[in-house]
XYZ file of C-alpha atoms in Angstrom:
667
model
C 100.700 87.468 110.866
C 97.442 89.046 111.050
C 96.236 90.792 108.181
C 96.806 93.995 110.824
C 100.383 93.852 109.699
C 100.349 93.883 106.347
C 97.832 96.461 106.214
C 100.045 99.134 108.046
C 102.808 97.695 105.476
C 100.681 98.871 102.877
C 99.258 102.360 104.792
C 103.342 102.838 105.222
C 104.250 102.561 101.579
C 101.412 104.473 100.129
C 102.011 107.312 102.729
C 105.561 107.859 102.054
C 106.019 106.333 98.262
C 102.337 106.613 96.560
C 99.667 104.266 95.458
C 101.599 104.190 92.247
C 104.388 102.450 93.942
C 102.383 100.310 96.246
C 100.799 98.805 93.130
C 104.290 98.210 91.626
C 105.304 96.147 94.868
C 102.049 94.354 94.983
C 103.035 93.028 91.101
C 106.323 92.041 92.197
C 105.761 90.508 95.254
C 102.672 88.390 93.588
C 99.861 89.315 96.450
C 96.121 89.552 96.434
C 94.554 93.023 96.506
C 93.868 93.606 99.920
C 94.141 92.184 103.794
C 92.076 91.662 106.171
C 92.459 92.734 109.883
C 91.531 89.606 111.809
C 92.743 86.852 108.808
C 95.971 85.196 109.667
C 98.474 85.235 106.534
C 101.515 83.319 106.145
C 104.661 84.924 106.914
C 106.121 84.449 103.966
C 104.009 87.012 102.373
C 105.072 89.969 104.843
C 108.817 88.578 104.269
C 108.124 88.776 100.348
C 106.656 91.856 100.567
C 109.571 93.374 102.539
C 112.236 91.680 100.333
C 110.482 93.456 97.297
C 110.702 96.819 99.092
C 114.127 96.688 99.562
C 114.575 95.688 96.043
C 112.276 98.421 94.508
C 113.106 101.317 96.683
C 116.844 100.660 96.827
C 116.941 100.847 100.748
C 118.556 98.038 103.046
C 116.924 95.607 105.135
C 117.306 97.389 108.352
C 116.285 100.557 107.247
C 113.033 99.628 105.826
C 112.183 97.470 109.161
C 112.941 100.369 110.747
C 110.765 102.255 109.294
C 108.116 100.191 109.727
C 108.502 100.012 113.283
C 108.261 103.811 113.464
C 105.157 103.753 111.496
C 103.708 100.284 113.240
C 103.770 102.710 116.427
C 101.970 105.774 114.421
C 99.604 102.710 112.613
C 98.812 101.367 116.345
C 97.572 104.897 117.435
C 95.600 105.346 114.717
C 93.821 102.383 114.954
C 92.411 103.081 118.468
C 95.058 101.512 120.443
C 96.908 105.445 121.825
C 95.207 105.316 125.039
C 95.812 101.169 126.203
C 99.728 102.621 124.868
C 100.248 105.172 127.289
C 98.590 103.511 130.296
C 101.615 100.696 129.706
C 103.950 102.587 131.991
C 105.454 105.771 133.965
C 108.460 105.327 131.728
C 110.636 103.453 129.008
C 111.069 100.858 131.399
C 108.191 100.245 132.976
C 106.528 100.420 129.035
C 108.865 97.620 127.992
C 108.547 95.594 131.205
C 104.502 95.915 130.289
C 104.572 94.622 126.858
C 104.099 91.075 127.141
C 101.375 91.384 129.247
C 99.643 93.770 126.598
C 100.357 91.012 124.009
C 98.898 88.485 126.226
C 95.963 90.776 126.644
C 95.612 91.040 122.722
C 96.338 86.996 122.417
C 91.905 86.986 123.663
C 91.183 88.735 120.610
C 94.116 87.628 118.353
C 94.251 83.573 119.305
C 96.472 83.022 116.594
C 99.094 85.931 117.396
C 102.833 84.942 118.056
C 104.373 87.702 119.503
C 107.713 88.195 120.585
C 109.166 88.559 124.118
C 110.594 91.243 125.932
C 112.834 91.344 128.864
C 114.517 94.923 130.193
C 117.473 95.428 132.521
C 118.296 98.618 134.242
C 121.863 99.414 134.237
C 124.247 101.635 136.932
C 125.127 103.979 134.344
C 121.405 105.139 133.412
C 121.761 102.439 129.960
C 119.350 99.716 129.521
C 119.639 96.188 127.760
C 116.660 95.180 126.032
C 116.443 91.368 125.433
C 114.192 90.645 122.612
C 113.066 86.975 121.715
C 111.277 85.857 118.618
C 110.563 82.653 116.380
C 110.813 84.850 113.704
C 114.689 85.098 112.502
C 115.477 88.850 111.062
C 112.961 91.073 112.286
C 114.714 92.253 115.299
C 115.363 95.612 113.323
C 111.691 96.712 113.700
C 112.463 97.389 117.484
C 114.611 99.944 117.422
C 111.955 101.824 114.982
C 109.064 101.272 117.608
C 111.306 101.648 121.194
C 113.067 105.267 119.549
C 109.203 106.138 118.440
C 107.278 105.443 121.673
C 109.921 107.380 123.519
C 109.755 110.551 121.515
C 106.249 110.157 121.554
C 105.345 109.130 125.266
C 108.215 110.133 127.285
C 110.133 112.874 125.555
C 113.315 111.333 125.046
C 115.471 110.727 122.179
C 117.076 107.112 122.615
C 119.180 105.214 120.225
C 119.594 101.274 120.343
C 122.063 99.506 119.701
C 122.867 95.645 118.940
C 124.969 94.163 121.267
C 124.507 90.511 120.440
C 122.746 88.365 118.373
C 122.297 84.586 119.040
C 119.769 81.707 118.959
C 118.960 80.217 121.960
C 117.574 76.918 122.434
C 114.071 77.380 124.790
C 111.523 75.065 125.870
C 109.291 75.590 122.464
C 112.762 75.389 120.114
C 115.296 77.647 119.000
C 114.628 81.314 118.944
C 116.271 84.443 117.981
C 117.587 86.294 121.547
C 118.765 89.987 120.608
C 120.398 92.188 122.911
C 120.289 95.978 122.644
C 121.543 99.054 124.224
C 119.171 102.177 125.073
C 121.120 104.905 125.181
C 119.032 108.517 126.231
C 120.545 110.834 123.920
C 118.949 113.905 125.363
C 116.985 114.748 128.349
C 113.968 115.949 126.691
C 112.517 118.455 124.018
C 111.594 120.929 126.758
C 115.037 121.240 128.529
C 116.652 121.505 124.889
C 114.607 124.237 124.015
C 115.185 125.803 127.323
C 118.757 125.255 127.317
C 118.577 126.407 123.488
C 117.186 129.697 125.210
C 119.714 130.149 127.940
C 122.688 129.507 125.199
C 121.496 132.131 122.669
C 121.030 134.783 125.883
C 117.562 135.921 124.690
C 115.873 137.231 127.940
C 118.057 135.203 129.994
C 117.893 138.057 133.139
C 114.158 138.271 132.960
C 113.982 134.302 132.673
C 116.542 134.088 135.848
C 114.104 136.350 137.682
C 111.172 134.644 137.162
C 112.944 131.250 138.181
C 113.626 132.688 141.731
C 110.226 134.007 142.180
C 108.379 130.998 141.609
C 111.125 129.112 143.652
C 110.760 131.359 146.991
C 106.517 131.142 146.461
C 106.919 126.854 146.453
C 109.606 127.440 149.934
C 107.129 130.015 151.392
C 104.303 127.462 151.024
C 106.224 124.529 151.345
C 107.352 125.900 155.065
C 103.831 126.411 156.030
C 103.161 122.807 156.100
C 105.724 122.356 158.766
C 104.292 125.778 161.132
C 100.421 125.710 160.751
C 99.278 125.853 163.661
C 96.749 123.469 162.969
C 97.623 119.829 163.152
C 97.457 117.902 160.136
C 97.286 113.917 159.706
C 100.063 112.490 157.687
C 98.060 112.063 155.212
C 96.382 115.407 155.234
C 100.151 116.609 154.630
C 101.292 114.665 151.801
C 97.988 114.984 149.851
C 99.282 119.332 150.065
C 102.454 118.351 148.833
C 100.965 116.209 145.801
C 98.354 118.733 145.166
C 101.230 121.467 144.988
C 103.815 119.601 143.629
C 101.599 118.240 140.775
C 102.346 114.771 141.446
C 105.827 114.563 142.784
C 106.263 113.514 146.165
C 108.435 115.035 148.604
C 108.885 111.861 150.675
C 108.602 108.260 148.692
C 105.722 106.071 150.133
C 106.944 103.454 152.547
C 104.415 100.500 153.346
C 103.947 99.436 156.526
C 104.216 95.681 156.923
C 102.552 93.245 159.659
C 104.470 91.456 162.069
C 102.904 88.133 160.837
C 100.581 86.972 158.267
C 97.115 87.012 159.529
C 95.372 84.514 157.295
C 95.029 81.029 157.584
C 96.465 77.953 155.378
C 93.217 76.791 154.464
C 91.583 80.872 153.824
C 94.508 81.860 151.530
C 94.001 78.573 149.360
C 90.721 79.348 148.984
C 90.725 83.000 148.283
C 93.446 82.114 145.779
C 92.051 79.171 144.397
C 94.930 79.148 141.487
C 97.905 79.289 142.990
C 101.074 77.333 143.201
C 104.328 77.736 145.456
C 107.581 75.660 144.273
C 111.108 75.850 145.616
C 114.131 76.246 143.899
C 113.836 72.228 142.783
C 110.553 72.843 141.142
C 109.073 70.839 143.947
C 105.303 71.970 144.711
C 104.790 73.332 148.188
C 101.710 74.302 148.056
C 98.211 74.240 145.463
C 95.354 76.525 145.708
C 91.788 74.467 145.802
C 90.945 74.629 142.264
C 93.863 73.974 140.725
C 94.032 70.823 142.902
C 90.588 69.974 141.493
C 91.120 70.253 137.611
C 94.980 68.825 138.237
C 94.415 66.008 140.819
C 98.200 65.030 140.823
C 99.178 68.480 142.467
C 97.862 66.753 146.000
C 100.236 64.026 145.595
C 103.259 64.688 147.545
C 106.901 65.522 146.299
C 105.773 66.120 142.967
C 107.634 68.837 140.690
C 105.599 71.360 139.039
C 107.293 70.765 135.588
C 105.735 67.205 135.908
C 102.128 68.517 135.436
C 102.996 71.962 133.177
C 105.263 73.171 130.596
C 105.678 77.156 130.202
C 103.996 78.387 126.655
C 105.166 81.872 127.626
C 107.812 83.412 127.716
C 109.069 80.821 126.053
C 111.983 79.539 128.523
C 113.064 76.775 130.042
C 111.231 75.287 133.256
C 114.021 76.007 135.828
C 114.424 79.011 138.294
C 116.722 80.986 136.670
C 115.240 81.234 133.204
C 111.976 82.256 135.548
C 113.587 84.894 137.839
C 115.180 86.462 133.948
C 111.216 86.790 132.996
C 110.275 87.855 136.678
C 108.493 90.917 135.533
C 106.528 89.543 132.849
C 103.430 87.451 132.648
C 103.812 83.650 132.539
C 101.297 81.481 130.558
C 101.233 77.625 131.487
C 99.613 74.423 130.502
C 99.117 71.093 131.931
C 100.578 68.249 130.065
C 97.834 66.400 128.654
C 99.305 62.858 129.454
C 99.317 63.564 133.074
C 95.618 64.347 133.345
C 92.848 61.389 134.294
C 92.422 59.305 131.202
C 88.464 60.512 131.262
C 89.937 63.761 130.787
C 92.383 63.754 128.055
C 89.742 64.252 125.148
C 89.248 67.476 126.710
C 91.157 70.851 125.814
C 94.179 71.330 127.938
C 93.969 73.933 130.934
C 96.175 77.128 130.394
C 97.091 79.047 133.530
C 98.055 82.760 133.286
C 99.741 84.901 136.031
C 102.805 86.468 137.940
C 105.698 84.611 139.559
C 106.790 86.265 142.814
C 110.304 84.794 144.254
C 110.060 84.809 148.160
C 113.443 84.887 149.228
C 113.341 84.284 153.213
C 111.752 80.993 151.854
C 113.665 80.321 148.951
C 110.534 79.489 147.085
C 108.626 81.126 143.919
C 104.761 81.531 144.172
C 102.591 81.455 140.918
C 99.447 83.550 141.495
C 97.471 82.484 138.554
C 93.829 82.135 136.643
C 92.528 80.158 134.185
C 93.429 81.726 130.694
C 90.072 81.497 128.831
C 88.938 83.619 125.755
C 85.019 82.787 125.977
C 82.424 81.271 128.073
C 82.677 78.176 125.338
C 86.393 77.408 126.366
C 85.040 77.759 129.596
C 82.076 75.172 129.162
C 84.920 72.814 127.209
C 86.722 72.278 130.058
C 84.145 72.276 132.459
C 84.307 75.094 134.277
C 81.805 77.600 136.100
C 82.134 81.222 136.743
C 82.332 80.077 140.313
C 85.077 78.105 139.840
C 87.097 81.486 139.509
C 87.808 83.969 142.688
C 85.008 86.865 143.235
C 88.119 89.091 143.534
C 89.806 87.872 140.138
C 88.939 89.911 137.111
C 89.065 87.128 134.980
C 85.407 86.504 135.687
C 84.603 90.122 134.247
C 87.014 89.207 131.160
C 85.788 86.332 129.989
C 82.136 87.970 129.927
C 83.671 91.043 128.581
C 85.695 88.915 125.936
C 82.340 86.820 124.806
C 81.194 90.376 123.542
C 84.602 91.507 122.350
C 84.560 88.488 119.807
C 81.286 88.844 118.816
C 82.183 92.237 117.756
C 85.381 90.792 116.239
C 83.081 87.948 114.305
C 80.911 90.897 112.822
C 83.562 93.161 111.979
C 85.399 89.827 110.279
C 81.716 89.595 108.212
C 81.630 92.977 106.929
C 85.304 92.942 105.990
C 84.583 89.901 103.800
C 81.622 91.502 102.554
C 83.345 95.342 102.019
C 85.888 93.077 99.940
C 83.460 91.062 98.060
C 81.251 94.254 97.366
C 84.900 95.623 96.271
C 85.397 92.597 93.810
C 82.025 92.927 92.462
C 82.546 96.976 92.006
C 85.925 96.490 90.044
C 84.069 93.794 87.748
C 81.350 96.128 87.393
C 83.815 98.765 86.372
C 85.094 96.604 83.958
C 82.045 95.335 82.332
C 80.652 98.912 82.138
C 83.679 99.783 80.385
C 83.524 97.777 77.714
C 79.621 98.364 77.294
C 80.594 102.266 77.140
C 83.128 100.901 74.642
C 80.633 99.311 72.461
C 78.292 102.568 72.935
C 80.517 104.910 71.985
C 81.065 102.666 68.720
C 77.334 102.748 67.660
C 76.480 106.893 68.939
C 79.057 109.757 69.337
C 80.204 110.136 72.917
C 78.087 113.440 74.007
C 75.197 111.483 72.260
C 75.777 108.664 74.093
C 75.894 110.241 77.626
C 72.629 112.055 77.271
C 70.722 109.187 76.510
C 72.274 107.488 79.563
C 70.760 110.026 81.622
C 67.397 110.187 80.344
C 67.679 112.993 78.056
C 66.306 113.867 74.152
C 69.220 114.731 72.122
C 67.872 117.464 69.796
C 68.808 117.325 66.196
C 71.537 119.755 65.059
C 72.554 121.751 62.402
C 76.227 121.830 60.533
C 76.333 124.564 58.288
C 79.735 122.543 56.425
C 81.136 119.152 56.844
C 82.532 116.614 54.002
C 80.659 113.117 53.660
C 82.445 109.836 52.143
C 80.697 107.053 50.759
C 82.516 104.020 49.612
C 81.170 100.578 48.145
C 82.848 97.606 46.510
C 83.324 97.124 42.438
C 81.393 94.006 41.184
C 79.776 93.222 44.771
C 76.904 91.759 43.297
C 78.576 89.424 41.176
C 81.124 88.553 44.163
C 78.061 87.505 46.457
C 76.390 85.651 43.463
C 79.657 83.226 43.496
C 80.917 82.924 46.367
C 79.576 81.380 49.836
C 77.941 83.646 52.377
C 80.824 83.579 54.702
C 83.306 84.108 52.432
C 81.682 87.494 51.745
C 81.471 88.022 55.406
C 85.180 87.345 55.983
C 85.905 89.974 53.224
C 83.505 92.359 54.389
C 85.078 92.163 58.053
C 88.833 92.184 56.677
C 87.708 95.380 54.993
C 85.794 97.285 57.465
C 88.009 96.726 60.172
C 90.977 98.210 58.205
C 88.849 101.300 57.746
C 87.348 101.466 60.988
C 91.120 101.660 62.210
C 91.522 104.601 60.021
C 88.793 106.848 61.572
C 90.665 106.669 64.376
C 93.895 107.739 62.334
C 92.084 110.634 61.020
C 89.652 111.505 63.658
C 86.394 111.250 61.503
C 83.206 109.877 62.623
C 81.852 106.361 61.286
C 77.899 106.850 60.107
C 76.959 103.083 59.134
C 77.684 100.314 56.835
C 74.990 98.824 54.791
C 76.291 96.182 52.931
C 79.424 96.647 50.882
C 78.600 100.700 51.819
C 80.598 102.644 54.075
C 79.899 106.093 55.156
C 81.890 108.222 57.407
C 82.004 112.182 58.092
C 84.064 114.626 58.894
C 83.156 117.985 60.573
C 79.922 115.989 62.492
C 79.169 115.481 65.458
C 82.284 117.720 66.769
C 82.859 120.493 64.072
C 86.298 121.163 62.575
C 87.584 123.515 60.135
C 89.673 121.106 58.182
C 86.602 118.666 57.997
C 87.154 118.346 53.896
C 91.652 117.235 54.698
C 90.643 114.673 57.232
C 88.126 112.895 54.958
C 90.566 113.329 51.610
C 93.126 111.656 53.833
C 90.705 108.775 55.177
C 90.004 108.055 51.623
C 93.441 107.694 50.092
C 94.105 105.396 53.105
C 90.978 103.607 52.381
C 92.182 102.912 48.776
C 95.556 101.842 49.910
C 94.433 99.441 52.246
C 91.367 98.088 49.625
C 94.830 96.503 48.119
C 95.300 94.210 51.153
C 91.692 92.436 51.025
C 91.631 90.052 48.423
C 88.355 88.994 45.742
C 87.051 85.403 46.864
C 86.531 84.857 43.516
C 89.833 86.001 41.536
C 92.460 86.131 44.424
C 93.394 89.781 43.594
C 92.438 92.579 45.515
C 89.062 94.364 45.527
C 88.481 97.503 43.895
C 86.414 100.464 45.597
C 84.474 103.444 44.511
C 84.808 106.419 46.734
C 83.130 109.858 46.294
C 83.078 112.978 48.636
C 80.855 115.876 48.974
C 81.179 118.972 51.123
C 77.951 120.956 52.497
C 75.123 121.400 55.392
C 73.651 118.342 57.376
C 70.881 117.859 59.871
C 72.191 115.293 62.148
C 70.290 113.705 65.222
C 69.329 110.115 66.954
C 66.420 108.247 65.614
C 64.554 105.668 66.954
C 64.049 104.182 70.767
C 65.192 100.350 69.971
C 68.870 100.891 68.674
C 68.884 103.853 68.041
C 71.657 105.720 65.155
C 73.164 108.909 64.518
C 72.180 109.499 61.475
C 72.731 112.546 58.850
C 70.006 114.351 56.634
C 70.034 116.574 53.719
C 70.901 116.839 50.326
C 74.483 116.967 51.051
C 73.839 113.071 51.924
C 72.419 112.528 48.525
C 74.971 114.356 46.457
C 77.845 112.432 48.480
C 75.953 109.061 47.418
C 76.006 109.813 44.108
C 79.665 111.184 43.733
C 80.104 107.484 45.062
C 77.653 105.486 42.117
C 79.226 107.896 39.419
C 82.715 107.164 40.504
C 85.320 105.221 39.100
C 87.258 101.608 40.548
C 90.161 102.810 42.498
C 89.232 106.781 42.203
C 88.383 109.297 44.739
C 85.766 111.157 42.917
C 85.311 114.590 44.354
C 82.048 117.144 43.852
C 82.911 120.691 43.229
C 82.325 121.555 46.625
C 84.289 119.305 47.702
C 87.308 120.312 44.981
C 86.810 124.178 46.360
C 87.184 122.601 50.029
C 90.331 120.855 49.525
C 92.110 123.469 46.969
C 95.351 124.639 47.696
C 95.631 122.711 50.872
C 98.849 119.927 49.475
C 96.319 117.539 47.549
C 96.807 116.932 43.892
C 93.487 116.621 42.260
C 92.854 116.284 38.268
C 89.266 117.146 36.413
C 87.501 114.772 35.158
C 85.305 117.284 33.360
C 81.163 117.452 32.905
C 79.226 114.728 33.867
C 75.578 113.912 33.923
C 74.792 113.264 37.653
C 71.197 111.526 38.502
C 68.720 114.619 40.040
C 71.446 116.918 40.024
C 71.843 117.712 36.253
C 75.150 118.386 35.019
C 77.889 118.792 36.777
C 82.249 119.045 37.070
C 83.836 116.663 39.173
C 87.253 115.635 39.918
C 89.645 112.794 41.371
C 91.591 113.351 43.978
C 95.264 111.488 43.106
C 97.222 111.823 46.317
C 98.401 114.041 49.520
C 101.845 116.045 48.301
C 102.592 116.910 51.867
C 102.474 113.531 53.487
C 103.634 110.427 53.153
C 101.846 106.843 52.837
C 102.984 105.590 56.369
C 101.623 108.700 57.647
C 98.604 108.337 55.860
C 97.986 104.725 57.356
C 98.808 105.667 60.764
C 101.994 103.574 60.571
C 104.098 105.039 64.081
C 106.407 102.244 63.835
C 108.088 102.930 60.225
C 107.508 106.411 61.245
C 109.982 106.066 64.395
C 112.595 104.077 62.512
C 113.080 106.623 60.043
C 113.423 109.346 62.667
C 115.682 107.123 64.261
C 117.866 106.933 61.198
C 117.975 110.528 60.277
C 119.231 111.058 63.789
C 121.743 108.574 63.062
């Protein structure tokens, strides 16, 4: 299948069920991200997508395929094929009869396309039999979706399709699925339905009847005027008047005039139609055009059979009169048998012919009017052919030249699609790397500060009237460093800081910096909050618990930390151009540092202002007493013992334990 089919399926799922459903479907089917229109993909991918869609959406295979058929028609119209589809036929039967011709044309651009074949029969009761032939088994349920959508949109008809027979037939190219559909028209059309409803409901029925009578009277007067007109009109003028008056509905059907004899010589005919064959019911060649003889020399031999030199590749039927007659309205593609070509030609690409089969009942012969099936000038050259070999009236000459340009446009489009896909992948990778960079940047600076710096703006220093600062260090850290290997110190600090960093997220405090064994955080900066002191206090209690899990490399015992907390005003801002840091300034920083340096092992030391901020907030606090603080003089300080209102698991942010406890309570 071409990427166009898979892209249509993707568009259907996204439009009907949402982007999230497509992502799930893509993951379950284990397929790539995007499909390119002119790239050929294995049928297995499409089948796998459809099967996974059935499982994911809980819908039957028949329903999914019918839905896809309806949407495929809509998707083709949106993709620029609307006018091409509308001009295939004036009614549904003509539309279906010309589908094979459309596929043949599209095969010029989509060379690897393996399209199904269609044949339609009109029955006496007004219903139609649609014969569907395909190498792909199990996809026949797409057909009702397409045909019903076409009938409704193009011909204002409501039709239903029912499978009458389903079998496999052995044809010239192998087994093919042959499905026979019964097409039944449910209603004559939307307009007629609306009109009948109006009459049934009795709304303005009298006015409608009178209006119709007036219109019919005018039509009658105009029509009668044709015959009583004093000026003699030619048959053509009369017919033109009726066509114009009747808006295309001829009163008299067209009847062609045939000559008594064919006014063309045999040689002239064979030159005028250089690619044609006439063969009888036993496939014996009776006549051939001059150029088909030139490129298939064996046709000049008498009493040869056409199937000795050609095979039918489309429609894929057995080469006999009966099979050909079944598809008489289809376009036939024949190719030469390589083994029947001259030895010097056997390395050349084989010649394919495309054209129409016409049965001549009086002669009991079939004529095949055809042209070489060529996609480009390159294919013309590879077969040692020239434009002059094709009849001047044959549009194949123009088609080759036009398709040469079309193929160039397709190749350019394909290149653009590939570049677009490469850019999409690069953009995706760039977004991932950008996310990593932003994560790293936000770990170094507050988010709003980092965003301002990214935009090239200067970050002004900000004054915070109140905040709570915490300092901590490791007891006897100097002695530990003197007795251990550097890597042991690094491992110890990394273990401790990783645990502390996790707690900053739990309690939503900002980590300012680490210097050696010193760890500094702040609450209420850079985003002011009222409960900054409680957040820092809970963080400090969590630090003390986490320190028990970090071992001293010398003794093998848990390390001991000192923690100091102070509350007060600060000035905060970014300093430096290289490796800029968000720093705090003011006496509050010095006092918090003094609380840490004058603290005791495994104790959380509080300043008077910190104690005031935490008083009556559910914390257990004891007075240490009056001490001499370097640079501050005498101060009455306190120790934070615990938070009486929360558990240790809540302090540590252990959600799993909390969930288990809540489940036990429910039981």
